[in-house]
């Protein structure tokens, strides 16, 4: 693919009479804001006598003007290439996403690893066997980021080195400690990714093969991340039974490695954790008071979302997708899997015995299985007159591990308590694949502003915007994003605080938000008057790569 021309500097534009919610957490104020060359060139506050002018003007008419929202946990790794319009995120006011999440993504990879990754997370991103909608013409982190820049994006994108992919690359799908040579290879791959522009490293410690890594291995990789100024973003080992212990493990590990820690989709799920958010908050407060560098992200919904295969016990996934399918096909081994799921509580399902009524199928890769979507495993099994595990096993085999799920295991009181925390940021964890994806993919940011600011009052408008802008920008070490300040990049969103709301629901998950008419990236409109423009001014946002 030929190189895309660099986007021209954003044109001069004066935004008149905006309610500036500047991302600092301070009270909003009215002002005119001048944009020029992709930057904020001037701010004229109401009453300060400063007069600004420009060849073009936009009358904000009292709309709130805020820094563009930063999605700290996105699964758009292929979506930004397949669909540069990326309306799902643009329409929410997102101007920067962090990709490479949960320890599994597409770089760094060799031919074998890339094929296995494509199959493993086809439910998250598409791109599985036979899907030619994306040309996988990269192998390294730097080449992937270059590909984003060549193509041009609707929003900006940062990337985390995925620890599970790195482990897969160095030693396959084996559940064992690495040899000295294999650990050294993993260090090299992480260091290379950081030099090439990654902002940190992610893990998926309930996903294979990343979950096979013990703390000593992860600590060594985190030391490399810290050397290059990055942060560690784990999906830790349990959000269910043992959740608090899993958080404690990550805090201790990051402190041992002297590496900043960002906890992915940080919540307390399943019945065992109802009402226990205060315990997590106490743990975090204690660690912060002792000098730990910690942040976290959440989405403002109670259900989670992943793949159906992810709930299997880790031993059933050792060796990769083909080995998993072989175990599912063998009746005796499948019975062992059922016992771990339904009686013991598999590590893939956070140590909690499976309740099939909480598992709703949200997508399949085979059109012939579409009748499964929108129903729980328990409902579909009852309709067929079979046991839930028998149906789930049949579906996994027929769709070759492709189904995605909603997991209805969260608690509203936990969601609300954690989003108030001073180190909280927003992350959609949005999976854009499937016939009925989680509505968070299309609704996270307006859901915060509409439900949790205006309707419920968990956060003030200024606090919420701070959580979605300057706080994540600080974690990413971006010196010129996340605030409405002179000299900062003109990545901005205009919204109506009185009407902004998520349009997406569990019944209609791809409905776009309301109350967000304008979004600018680098001073260019990517959404104007509620309509997506053709502009693709976004580019990769890279770490310094310096030790």
Short mmCIF file of C-alpha atoms in Angstrom, two decimals:
data_model
loop_
_atom_site.label_atom_id
_atom_site.label_comp_id
_atom_site.label_asym_id
_atom_site.label_seq_id
_atom_site.Cartn_x
_atom_site.Cartn_y
_atom_site.Cartn_z
CA UNK A 1 0.00 0.00 0.00
CA UNK A 2 1.48 3.42 -0.91
CA UNK A 3 2.06 5.86 1.91
CA UNK A 4 -0.88 8.07 2.72
CA UNK A 5 -0.08 11.77 2.52
CA UNK A 6 0.37 13.41 5.89
CA UNK A 7 -2.82 15.21 6.89
CA UNK A 8 -2.69 18.92 6.20
CA UNK A 9 -2.66 21.17 9.26
CA UNK A 10 -6.14 21.75 10.58
CA UNK A 11 -7.77 24.84 9.11
CA UNK A 12 -8.35 27.98 11.12
CA UNK A 13 -11.63 27.85 13.00
CA UNK A 14 -13.15 29.91 15.79
CA UNK A 15 -15.53 28.05 18.09
CA UNK A 16 -17.76 30.74 19.57
CA UNK A 17 -19.60 30.75 22.89
CA UNK A 18 -18.69 27.27 24.10
CA UNK A 19 -19.03 25.96 27.63
CA UNK A 20 -15.43 24.86 28.01
CA UNK A 21 -15.04 21.73 30.15
CA UNK A 22 -11.28 21.79 29.91
CA UNK A 23 -10.36 18.36 31.31
CA UNK A 24 -8.65 19.67 34.45
CA UNK A 25 -11.59 18.98 36.75
CA UNK A 26 -12.08 22.70 37.33
CA UNK A 27 -15.46 24.33 36.85
CA UNK A 28 -16.54 24.90 33.23
CA UNK A 29 -16.39 28.42 31.79
CA UNK A 30 -17.68 30.17 28.68
CA UNK A 31 -15.17 31.07 26.02
CA UNK A 32 -14.34 31.44 22.35
CA UNK A 33 -11.66 28.95 21.27
CA UNK A 34 -9.43 29.53 18.23
CA UNK A 35 -8.00 26.55 16.34
CA UNK A 36 -5.15 26.89 13.86
CA UNK A 37 -2.74 24.38 12.35
CA UNK A 38 -4.20 21.48 14.31
CA UNK A 39 -3.61 23.22 17.65
CA UNK A 40 -5.52 25.40 20.07
CA UNK A 41 -4.21 28.85 19.18
CA UNK A 42 -6.20 30.99 21.59
CA UNK A 43 -8.84 30.96 24.32
CA UNK A 44 -10.91 34.06 24.98
CA UNK A 45 -12.81 33.65 28.22
CA UNK A 46 -16.10 35.44 28.66
CA UNK A 47 -15.47 38.81 30.23
CA UNK A 48 -11.67 38.92 29.80
CA UNK A 49 -11.90 41.37 26.89
CA UNK A 50 -9.86 39.21 24.54
CA UNK A 51 -11.28 39.22 21.03
CA UNK A 52 -10.47 36.35 18.71
CA UNK A 53 -11.26 36.12 15.02
CA UNK A 54 -10.89 33.60 12.21
CA UNK A 55 -11.90 33.16 8.60
CA UNK A 56 -14.37 30.44 9.64
CA UNK A 57 -16.48 30.19 12.75
CA UNK A 58 -18.70 27.64 14.43
CA UNK A 59 -21.35 28.93 16.82
CA UNK A 60 -21.31 26.46 19.70
CA UNK A 61 -24.46 28.04 21.08
CA UNK A 62 -23.67 26.86 24.57
CA UNK A 63 -22.54 23.33 23.67
CA UNK A 64 -19.86 21.92 25.93
CA UNK A 65 -16.38 21.89 24.37
CA UNK A 66 -14.05 19.26 25.85
CA UNK A 67 -10.85 17.48 24.90
CA UNK A 68 -11.53 14.44 22.77
CA UNK A 69 -12.21 11.32 24.81
CA UNK A 70 -9.49 8.70 25.21
CA UNK A 71 -10.60 5.07 25.12
CA UNK A 72 -8.07 3.32 27.34
CA UNK A 73 -9.27 -0.17 26.42
CA UNK A 74 -10.29 -0.71 22.80
CA UNK A 75 -10.50 -3.81 20.62
CA UNK A 76 -10.39 -1.94 17.31
CA UNK A 77 -7.07 -3.42 16.18
CA UNK A 78 -8.50 -4.49 12.81
CA UNK A 79 -11.61 -2.30 12.75
CA UNK A 80 -9.52 0.84 12.22
CA UNK A 81 -8.04 -0.80 9.11
CA UNK A 82 -11.17 -2.45 7.80
CA UNK A 83 -13.41 0.60 8.28
CA UNK A 84 -11.46 3.88 8.44
CA UNK A 85 -14.72 5.79 9.06
CA UNK A 86 -14.87 4.08 12.48
CA UNK A 87 -18.20 5.71 13.25
CA UNK A 88 -18.77 3.59 16.35
CA UNK A 89 -16.06 5.51 18.17
CA UNK A 90 -16.11 8.84 16.34
CA UNK A 91 -19.79 9.32 17.16
CA UNK A 92 -18.97 8.93 20.87
CA UNK A 93 -16.42 11.74 20.82
CA UNK A 94 -13.41 9.41 20.98
CA UNK A 95 -10.28 10.86 19.41
CA UNK A 96 -7.69 8.33 20.69
CA UNK A 97 -7.89 4.58 21.35
CA UNK A 98 -5.41 2.25 23.04
CA UNK A 99 -5.15 -1.05 21.13
CA UNK A 100 -3.32 -4.33 21.73
CA UNK A 101 -5.36 -5.20 24.81
CA UNK A 102 -5.73 -8.30 26.98
CA UNK A 103 -2.41 -9.78 25.96
CA UNK A 104 -3.45 -10.93 22.47
CA UNK A 105 -3.04 -8.93 19.28
CA UNK A 106 -1.39 -9.06 15.88
CA UNK A 107 2.16 -7.77 16.48
CA UNK A 108 4.83 -8.86 17.01
CA UNK A 109 4.22 -12.08 15.12
CA UNK A 110 5.78 -14.54 12.72
CA UNK A 111 3.71 -16.53 10.22
CA UNK A 112 2.77 -19.28 12.69
CA UNK A 113 1.91 -16.92 15.51
CA UNK A 114 -0.13 -14.61 13.31
CA UNK A 115 -2.24 -17.50 12.02
CA UNK A 116 -2.92 -18.68 15.56
CA UNK A 117 -3.73 -15.19 16.84
CA UNK A 118 -6.12 -14.60 13.95
CA UNK A 119 -8.05 -17.73 14.81
CA UNK A 120 -7.95 -17.15 18.57
CA UNK A 121 -9.45 -13.65 18.55
CA UNK A 122 -11.59 -13.78 15.43
CA UNK A 123 -14.56 -13.34 17.76
CA UNK A 124 -13.12 -10.05 19.01
CA UNK A 125 -11.90 -8.59 15.74
CA UNK A 126 -12.81 -10.76 12.77
CA UNK A 127 -9.79 -11.50 10.63
CA UNK A 128 -10.02 -15.26 11.10
CA UNK A 129 -9.22 -17.91 8.50
CA UNK A 130 -10.80 -17.01 5.18
CA UNK A 131 -11.39 -13.37 6.12
CA UNK A 132 -9.51 -11.29 3.55
CA UNK A 133 -10.96 -7.92 4.56
CA UNK A 134 -7.57 -6.91 5.98
CA UNK A 135 -4.17 -7.42 4.38
CA UNK A 136 -1.89 -8.56 7.22
CA UNK A 137 1.19 -6.98 5.69
CA UNK A 138 3.05 -6.32 8.97
CA UNK A 139 4.90 -8.47 11.47
CA UNK A 140 6.44 -6.07 14.00
CA UNK A 141 4.88 -3.44 16.23
CA UNK A 142 6.56 -0.71 14.22
CA UNK A 143 5.23 -2.12 10.95
CA UNK A 144 1.69 -2.28 12.38
CA UNK A 145 1.88 1.36 13.49
CA UNK A 146 3.33 2.32 10.11
CA UNK A 147 0.38 0.59 8.47
CA UNK A 148 -2.03 2.69 10.53
CA UNK A 149 -0.20 5.84 9.44
CA UNK A 150 -0.16 4.86 5.78
CA UNK A 151 -3.86 4.18 5.71
CA UNK A 152 -4.99 7.13 7.80
CA UNK A 153 -7.50 6.85 10.62
CA UNK A 154 -10.60 8.58 11.84
CA UNK A 155 -9.11 8.63 15.36
CA UNK A 156 -5.61 8.37 16.77
CA UNK A 157 -4.32 5.04 18.06
CA UNK A 158 -1.74 3.88 20.60
CA UNK A 159 -0.61 0.27 21.04
CA UNK A 160 0.35 -2.09 23.86
CA UNK A 161 2.73 -5.00 23.30
CA UNK A 162 0.55 -8.10 23.94
CA UNK A 163 2.31 -10.41 26.40
CA UNK A 164 0.31 -13.50 25.38
CA UNK A 165 1.29 -13.04 21.74
CA UNK A 166 4.92 -12.51 22.78
CA UNK A 167 4.83 -15.76 24.76
CA UNK A 168 3.19 -17.57 21.85
CA UNK A 169 5.91 -16.23 19.55
CA UNK A 170 8.73 -17.35 21.87
CA UNK A 171 7.46 -20.72 23.16
CA UNK A 172 4.10 -21.62 21.66
CA UNK A 173 1.11 -22.66 23.79
CA UNK A 174 2.92 -24.71 26.43
CA UNK A 175 1.94 -24.46 30.08
CA UNK A 176 5.38 -24.37 31.66
CA UNK A 177 8.03 -21.85 32.73
CA UNK A 178 10.20 -20.53 29.89
CA UNK A 179 13.79 -21.57 29.47
CA UNK A 180 16.41 -18.88 29.94
CA UNK A 181 16.66 -18.52 26.17
CA UNK A 182 12.88 -18.24 25.77
CA UNK A 183 12.61 -15.61 28.50
CA UNK A 184 15.42 -13.67 26.88
CA UNK A 185 13.56 -13.85 23.56
CA UNK A 186 10.43 -12.47 25.21
CA UNK A 187 12.44 -9.61 26.72
CA UNK A 188 13.84 -8.83 23.28
CA UNK A 189 10.40 -8.81 21.66
CA UNK A 190 8.97 -6.51 24.34
CA UNK A 191 11.96 -4.17 24.11
CA UNK A 192 11.69 -4.05 20.33
CA UNK A 193 7.99 -3.24 20.52
CA UNK A 194 8.64 -0.46 23.02
CA UNK A 195 11.44 1.00 20.88
CA UNK A 196 9.11 0.96 17.88
CA UNK A 197 6.43 2.99 19.64
CA UNK A 198 4.31 0.87 21.99
CA UNK A 199 3.18 2.71 25.11
CA UNK A 200 3.26 -0.35 27.37
CA UNK A 201 2.43 -4.04 27.64
CA UNK A 202 -0.88 -5.81 28.16
CA UNK A 203 -1.68 -9.23 29.57
CA UNK A 204 -4.73 -11.47 29.50
CA UNK A 205 -4.21 -13.64 32.55
CA UNK A 206 -7.44 -15.59 32.09
CA UNK A 207 -6.59 -16.19 28.40
CA UNK A 208 -4.18 -18.76 27.05
CA UNK A 209 -1.28 -18.77 26.54
CA UNK A 210 -0.64 -15.56 28.49
CA UNK A 211 -2.18 -17.02 31.64
CA UNK A 212 0.52 -19.68 31.78
CA UNK A 213 3.05 -17.02 32.79
CA UNK A 214 4.00 -16.95 36.46
CA UNK A 215 4.75 -13.75 38.34
CA UNK A 216 8.52 -14.04 37.99
CA UNK A 217 8.21 -14.14 34.19
CA UNK A 218 5.79 -11.21 34.11
CA UNK A 219 8.02 -9.19 36.45
CA UNK A 220 10.98 -9.58 34.12
CA UNK A 221 8.93 -8.32 31.16
CA UNK A 222 7.53 -5.43 33.21
CA UNK A 223 11.08 -4.36 34.05
CA UNK A 224 11.72 -4.00 30.32
CA UNK A 225 8.51 -1.99 29.89
CA UNK A 226 9.52 0.33 32.73
CA UNK A 227 12.96 0.91 31.21
CA UNK A 228 11.26 2.41 28.16
CA UNK A 229 8.83 4.58 30.10
CA UNK A 230 5.76 2.39 29.52
CA UNK A 231 3.09 0.92 31.76
CA UNK A 232 1.71 -2.55 32.44
CA UNK A 233 -1.99 -3.15 31.65
CA UNK A 234 -3.13 -6.56 32.94
CA UNK A 235 -6.45 -8.27 32.59
CA UNK A 236 -5.59 -10.04 35.82
CA UNK A 237 -6.16 -13.63 36.88
CA UNK A 238 -9.67 -13.37 38.30
CA UNK A 239 -12.63 -11.01 38.41
CA UNK A 240 -14.61 -13.61 40.38
CA UNK A 241 -13.41 -15.99 43.09
CA UNK A 242 -10.08 -14.65 44.27
CA UNK A 243 -10.55 -11.27 42.57
CA UNK A 244 -9.09 -9.24 45.41
CA UNK A 245 -6.10 -11.57 45.63
CA UNK A 246 -5.61 -11.16 41.87
CA UNK A 247 -5.54 -7.38 42.24
CA UNK A 248 -3.08 -7.69 45.12
CA UNK A 249 -0.87 -9.88 42.91
CA UNK A 250 -0.74 -7.26 40.16
CA UNK A 251 -0.01 -4.41 42.57
CA UNK A 252 2.84 -6.36 44.17
CA UNK A 253 4.22 -7.46 40.80
CA UNK A 254 4.25 -3.93 39.37
CA UNK A 255 5.89 -2.55 42.49
CA UNK A 256 8.55 -5.27 42.36
CA UNK A 257 9.28 -4.34 38.73
CA UNK A 258 9.03 -0.60 39.46
CA UNK A 259 6.59 -0.37 36.57
CA UNK A 260 3.46 1.85 36.41
CA UNK A 261 0.27 -0.21 36.59
CA UNK A 262 -3.02 0.33 34.77
CA UNK A 263 -5.73 -2.15 35.72
CA UNK A 264 -7.90 -3.14 32.76
CA UNK A 265 -11.71 -3.09 33.11
CA UNK A 266 -11.27 -3.01 36.87
CA UNK A 267 -14.34 -4.35 38.60
CA UNK A 268 -15.58 -7.05 40.97
CA UNK A 269 -17.94 -9.52 39.27
CA UNK A 270 -20.01 -12.65 40.01
CA UNK A 271 -22.11 -13.28 43.10
CA UNK A 272 -19.07 -13.78 45.34
CA UNK A 273 -18.14 -10.11 44.88
CA UNK A 274 -21.47 -8.36 45.24
CA UNK A 275 -20.94 -5.17 47.24
CA UNK A 276 -17.17 -5.68 47.61
CA UNK A 277 -15.89 -2.69 45.64
CA UNK A 278 -14.88 -1.00 48.89
CA UNK A 279 -12.29 -3.71 49.47
CA UNK A 280 -10.69 -3.05 46.09
CA UNK A 281 -10.74 0.69 46.73
CA UNK A 282 -9.06 0.18 50.10
CA UNK A 283 -6.34 -1.91 48.46
CA UNK A 284 -5.72 0.76 45.82
CA UNK A 285 -5.72 3.61 48.31
CA UNK A 286 -3.19 1.83 50.48
CA UNK A 287 -0.89 1.14 47.55
CA UNK A 288 -1.17 4.71 46.27
CA UNK A 289 -0.41 6.10 49.70
CA UNK A 290 2.71 3.90 49.78
CA UNK A 291 3.92 5.41 46.50
CA UNK A 292 2.59 3.01 43.85
CA UNK A 293 1.83 4.43 40.39
CA UNK A 294 -1.62 2.98 39.60
CA UNK A 295 -4.54 3.85 37.34
CA UNK A 296 -7.50 1.85 36.06
CA UNK A 297 -10.29 1.88 33.50
CA UNK A 298 -13.90 0.75 33.56
CA UNK A 299 -16.93 0.70 31.29
CA UNK A 300 -20.28 1.92 32.69
CA UNK A 301 -22.24 -1.33 32.34
CA UNK A 302 -22.66 -4.47 34.43
CA UNK A 303 -22.29 -7.32 31.86
CA UNK A 304 -18.90 -8.32 30.51
CA UNK A 305 -18.06 -9.63 27.05
CA UNK A 306 -15.54 -12.10 25.69
CA UNK A 307 -15.42 -15.31 23.66
CA UNK A 308 -17.19 -18.51 24.68
CA UNK A 309 -13.91 -20.41 24.38
CA UNK A 310 -12.33 -18.09 26.95
CA UNK A 311 -14.35 -19.66 29.79
CA UNK A 312 -12.80 -23.10 29.24
CA UNK A 313 -10.19 -24.33 31.73
CA UNK A 314 -6.68 -23.39 30.70
CA UNK A 315 -5.54 -26.98 30.38
CA UNK A 316 -8.16 -27.50 27.67
CA UNK A 317 -6.58 -24.73 25.56
CA UNK A 318 -2.95 -25.78 25.87
CA UNK A 319 -1.45 -26.29 22.43
CA UNK A 320 -3.63 -23.76 20.64
CA UNK A 321 -6.99 -23.71 18.84
CA UNK A 322 -6.67 -27.04 17.02
CA UNK A 323 -5.73 -28.84 20.21
CA UNK A 324 -8.70 -27.24 21.97
CA UNK A 325 -11.08 -28.42 19.26
CA UNK A 326 -9.65 -31.93 19.47
CA UNK A 327 -10.30 -32.04 23.22
CA UNK A 328 -13.86 -30.79 22.74
CA UNK A 329 -14.47 -33.49 20.12
CA UNK A 330 -13.33 -36.26 22.49
CA UNK A 331 -16.26 -37.31 24.71
CA UNK A 332 -14.17 -38.28 27.74
CA UNK A 333 -12.11 -35.09 27.66
CA UNK A 334 -15.22 -33.00 27.09
CA UNK A 335 -16.70 -34.47 30.26
CA UNK A 336 -13.60 -33.37 32.19
CA UNK A 337 -14.09 -29.87 30.78
CA UNK A 338 -17.74 -29.88 31.86
CA UNK A 339 -16.79 -30.94 35.38
CA UNK A 340 -14.26 -28.12 35.66
CA UNK A 341 -16.76 -25.62 34.36
CA UNK A 342 -19.87 -26.63 36.25
CA UNK A 343 -18.52 -28.15 39.46
CA UNK A 344 -15.04 -26.83 40.17
CA UNK A 345 -15.15 -23.40 38.52
CA UNK A 346 -12.58 -23.13 35.73
CA UNK A 347 -9.74 -20.62 35.77
CA UNK A 348 -11.05 -19.37 32.42
CA UNK A 349 -14.33 -18.50 34.17
CA UNK A 350 -12.62 -16.80 37.11
CA UNK A 351 -12.91 -19.76 39.47
CA UNK A 352 -16.70 -19.57 39.66
CA UNK A 353 -18.87 -22.59 38.76
CA UNK A 354 -20.66 -21.87 35.51
CA UNK A 355 -24.20 -20.50 35.53
CA UNK A 356 -25.30 -20.99 31.92
CA UNK A 357 -28.19 -18.59 32.33
CA UNK A 358 -25.67 -15.72 32.55
CA UNK A 359 -24.00 -16.57 29.21
CA UNK A 360 -25.69 -14.87 26.24
CA UNK A 361 -24.36 -15.56 22.75
CA UNK A 362 -23.61 -12.20 21.10
CA UNK A 363 -22.06 -13.34 17.82
CA UNK A 364 -20.99 -16.29 15.70
CA UNK A 365 -18.71 -16.52 12.69
CA UNK A 366 -20.86 -19.02 10.76
CA UNK A 367 -24.12 -17.58 9.36
CA UNK A 368 -25.79 -20.95 9.75
CA UNK A 369 -25.58 -20.63 13.54
CA UNK A 370 -27.22 -17.22 13.76
CA UNK A 371 -30.20 -18.56 15.71
CA UNK A 372 -27.92 -18.82 18.76
CA UNK A 373 -27.43 -15.05 18.94
CA UNK A 374 -29.38 -13.11 21.54
CA UNK A 375 -30.23 -16.14 23.68
CA UNK A 376 -28.48 -17.55 26.70
CA UNK A 377 -26.88 -20.96 26.50
CA UNK A 378 -29.46 -22.16 29.03
CA UNK A 379 -32.35 -20.91 26.88
CA UNK A 380 -31.06 -22.47 23.67
CA UNK A 381 -30.29 -25.74 25.42
CA UNK A 382 -33.78 -25.91 26.93
CA UNK A 383 -35.35 -25.23 23.53
CA UNK A 384 -33.42 -28.20 22.13
CA UNK A 385 -34.04 -30.43 25.13
CA UNK A 386 -30.34 -30.91 25.89
CA UNK A 387 -28.04 -30.02 28.77
CA UNK A 388 -26.41 -26.55 28.60
CA UNK A 389 -22.88 -27.95 28.31
CA UNK A 390 -23.93 -30.23 25.46
CA UNK A 391 -25.24 -27.22 23.57
CA UNK A 392 -22.21 -25.05 24.36
CA UNK A 393 -19.85 -27.82 23.26
CA UNK A 394 -21.77 -28.32 20.02
CA UNK A 395 -21.66 -24.58 19.31
CA UNK A 396 -17.92 -24.30 19.98
CA UNK A 397 -17.21 -27.20 17.63
CA UNK A 398 -19.59 -26.05 14.90
CA UNK A 399 -18.26 -22.47 14.94
CA UNK A 400 -14.64 -23.53 15.56
CA UNK A 401 -14.31 -21.51 18.77
CA UNK A 402 -15.84 -18.46 17.09
CA UNK A 403 -18.80 -17.50 19.34
CA UNK A 404 -18.67 -14.33 21.41
CA UNK A 405 -20.69 -13.86 24.57
CA UNK A 406 -22.14 -11.37 27.01
CA UNK A 407 -21.57 -12.42 30.60
CA UNK A 408 -24.28 -11.05 32.90
CA UNK A 409 -22.27 -11.20 36.11
CA UNK A 410 -21.71 -7.58 37.21
CA UNK A 411 -23.09 -5.43 40.02
CA UNK A 412 -24.27 -1.83 39.65
CA UNK A 413 -23.10 -0.77 43.11
CA UNK A 414 -19.56 -1.94 42.30
CA UNK A 415 -19.58 -0.13 38.95
CA UNK A 416 -20.64 3.13 40.58
CA UNK A 417 -18.19 2.95 43.47
CA UNK A 418 -15.15 2.25 41.29
CA UNK A 419 -15.91 4.99 38.73
CA UNK A 420 -15.69 7.59 41.50
CA UNK A 421 -12.07 6.72 42.29
CA UNK A 422 -9.47 9.47 41.62
CA UNK A 423 -7.33 7.21 39.37
CA UNK A 424 -10.29 6.02 37.28
CA UNK A 425 -10.39 6.44 33.48
CA UNK A 426 -12.84 5.31 30.80
CA UNK A 427 -12.37 2.29 28.59
CA UNK A 428 -15.05 0.79 26.37
CA UNK A 429 -13.58 -2.73 26.05
CA UNK A 430 -15.67 -2.50 22.92
CA UNK A 431 -15.92 -5.58 20.73
CA UNK A 432 -17.30 -4.45 17.36
CA UNK A 433 -17.85 -7.94 15.94
CA UNK A 434 -20.95 -10.09 16.17
CA UNK A 435 -24.61 -9.69 15.34
CA UNK A 436 -25.42 -8.42 18.82
CA UNK A 437 -22.30 -6.94 20.44
CA UNK A 438 -22.16 -5.37 23.86
CA UNK A 439 -23.63 -1.84 23.67
CA UNK A 440 -20.51 -0.45 25.35
CA UNK A 441 -18.78 -0.55 21.95
CA UNK A 442 -21.10 2.20 20.70
CA UNK A 443 -22.16 3.82 23.96
CA UNK A 444 -19.52 3.96 26.70
CA UNK A 445 -18.66 7.67 26.66
CA UNK A 446 -22.16 9.14 26.22
CA UNK A 447 -23.33 6.60 28.84
CA UNK A 448 -20.93 8.18 31.33
CA UNK A 449 -22.07 11.71 30.45
CA UNK A 450 -25.77 10.97 30.17
CA UNK A 451 -26.57 8.37 32.79
CA UNK A 452 -23.85 8.78 35.38
CA UNK A 453 -23.44 12.58 35.23
CA UNK A 454 -26.83 14.00 34.31
CA UNK A 455 -29.26 11.33 35.50
CA UNK A 456 -27.58 9.70 38.49
CA UNK A 457 -25.03 12.34 39.55
CA UNK A 458 -22.24 9.92 40.43
CA UNK A 459 -19.74 12.38 38.91
CA UNK A 460 -19.97 16.07 38.11
CA UNK A 461 -19.57 17.07 34.48
CA UNK A 462 -16.09 18.46 35.13
CA UNK A 463 -15.01 15.34 37.04
CA UNK A 464 -16.29 12.99 34.38
CA UNK A 465 -14.56 14.83 31.53
CA UNK A 466 -11.34 14.76 33.55
CA UNK A 467 -11.67 10.97 33.90
CA UNK A 468 -12.13 10.64 30.12
CA UNK A 469 -9.42 13.08 28.97
CA UNK A 470 -6.53 14.46 31.02
CA UNK A 471 -6.25 11.51 33.34
CA UNK A 472 -5.71 8.94 30.54
CA UNK A 473 -3.47 11.41 28.70
CA UNK A 474 -1.28 11.58 31.80
CA UNK A 475 -1.06 7.77 31.98
CA UNK A 476 -0.03 7.73 28.31
CA UNK A 477 2.51 10.51 28.97
CA UNK A 478 1.07 12.74 26.26
CA UNK A 479 2.18 16.30 26.96
CA UNK A 480 -0.16 18.05 24.52
CA UNK A 481 -3.45 16.15 24.74
CA UNK A 482 -6.24 15.81 27.26
CA UNK A 483 -6.77 19.48 28.12
CA UNK A 484 -8.23 22.55 26.43
CA UNK A 485 -5.09 24.69 26.63
CA UNK A 486 -3.29 26.97 24.23
CA UNK A 487 -0.73 24.96 22.29
CA UNK A 488 -2.50 21.64 22.84
CA UNK A 489 -3.69 19.52 19.94
CA UNK A 490 -7.10 20.32 18.56
CA UNK A 491 -8.60 16.91 19.33
CA UNK A 492 -11.97 18.10 20.61
CA UNK A 493 -15.60 17.13 21.09
CA UNK A 494 -18.67 19.35 21.32
CA UNK A 495 -21.70 17.89 23.06
CA UNK A 496 -24.93 18.98 24.70
CA UNK A 497 -24.82 18.17 28.43
CA UNK A 498 -28.63 18.33 28.57
CA UNK A 499 -29.24 15.66 25.93
CA UNK A 500 -26.07 13.57 25.45
CA UNK A 501 -26.90 9.90 25.86
CA UNK A 502 -26.00 6.46 24.59
CA UNK A 503 -28.36 5.30 21.87
CA UNK A 504 -27.06 1.74 22.01
CA UNK A 505 -28.95 -0.82 24.06
CA UNK A 506 -28.69 -4.56 24.56
CA UNK A 507 -31.56 -4.93 22.09
CA UNK A 508 -30.14 -2.44 19.52
CA UNK A 509 -26.42 -2.29 20.28
CA UNK A 510 -25.29 -0.42 17.15
CA UNK A 511 -27.54 2.62 17.62
CA UNK A 512 -25.43 5.78 17.63
CA UNK A 513 -25.42 8.29 20.50
CA UNK A 514 -27.40 11.52 20.64
CA UNK A 515 -26.22 14.96 21.75
CA UNK A 516 -22.72 14.83 20.19
CA UNK A 517 -22.85 16.92 17.00
CA UNK A 518 -19.17 17.73 16.41
CA UNK A 519 -15.83 15.92 16.82
CA UNK A 520 -12.45 17.21 15.62
CA UNK A 521 -9.16 15.36 15.27
CA UNK A 522 -6.08 17.49 14.67
CA UNK A 523 -8.42 20.40 13.92
CA UNK A 524 -10.32 18.53 11.20
CA UNK A 525 -13.99 17.69 11.56
CA UNK A 526 -14.46 13.93 11.63
CA UNK A 527 -18.06 14.40 12.78
CA UNK A 528 -19.96 17.55 11.81
CA UNK A 529 -23.60 18.24 12.58
CA UNK A 530 -23.90 14.61 13.63
CA UNK A 531 -22.66 13.26 10.29
CA UNK A 532 -19.38 11.45 9.71
CA UNK A 533 -17.13 13.32 7.30
CA UNK A 534 -14.61 11.67 4.97
CA UNK A 535 -11.62 12.98 6.93
CA UNK A 536 -9.05 10.52 8.28
CA UNK A 537 -6.55 12.77 10.09
CA UNK A 538 -5.77 10.30 12.88
CA UNK A 539 -2.38 8.64 13.16
CA UNK A 540 -0.48 6.38 15.54
CA UNK A 541 0.48 7.93 18.85
CA UNK A 542 3.81 6.41 19.81
CA UNK A 543 5.78 6.12 22.99
CA UNK A 544 9.19 7.71 22.99
CA UNK A 545 10.97 4.36 22.63
CA UNK A 546 13.78 5.79 24.77
CA UNK A 547 15.28 4.13 27.83
#
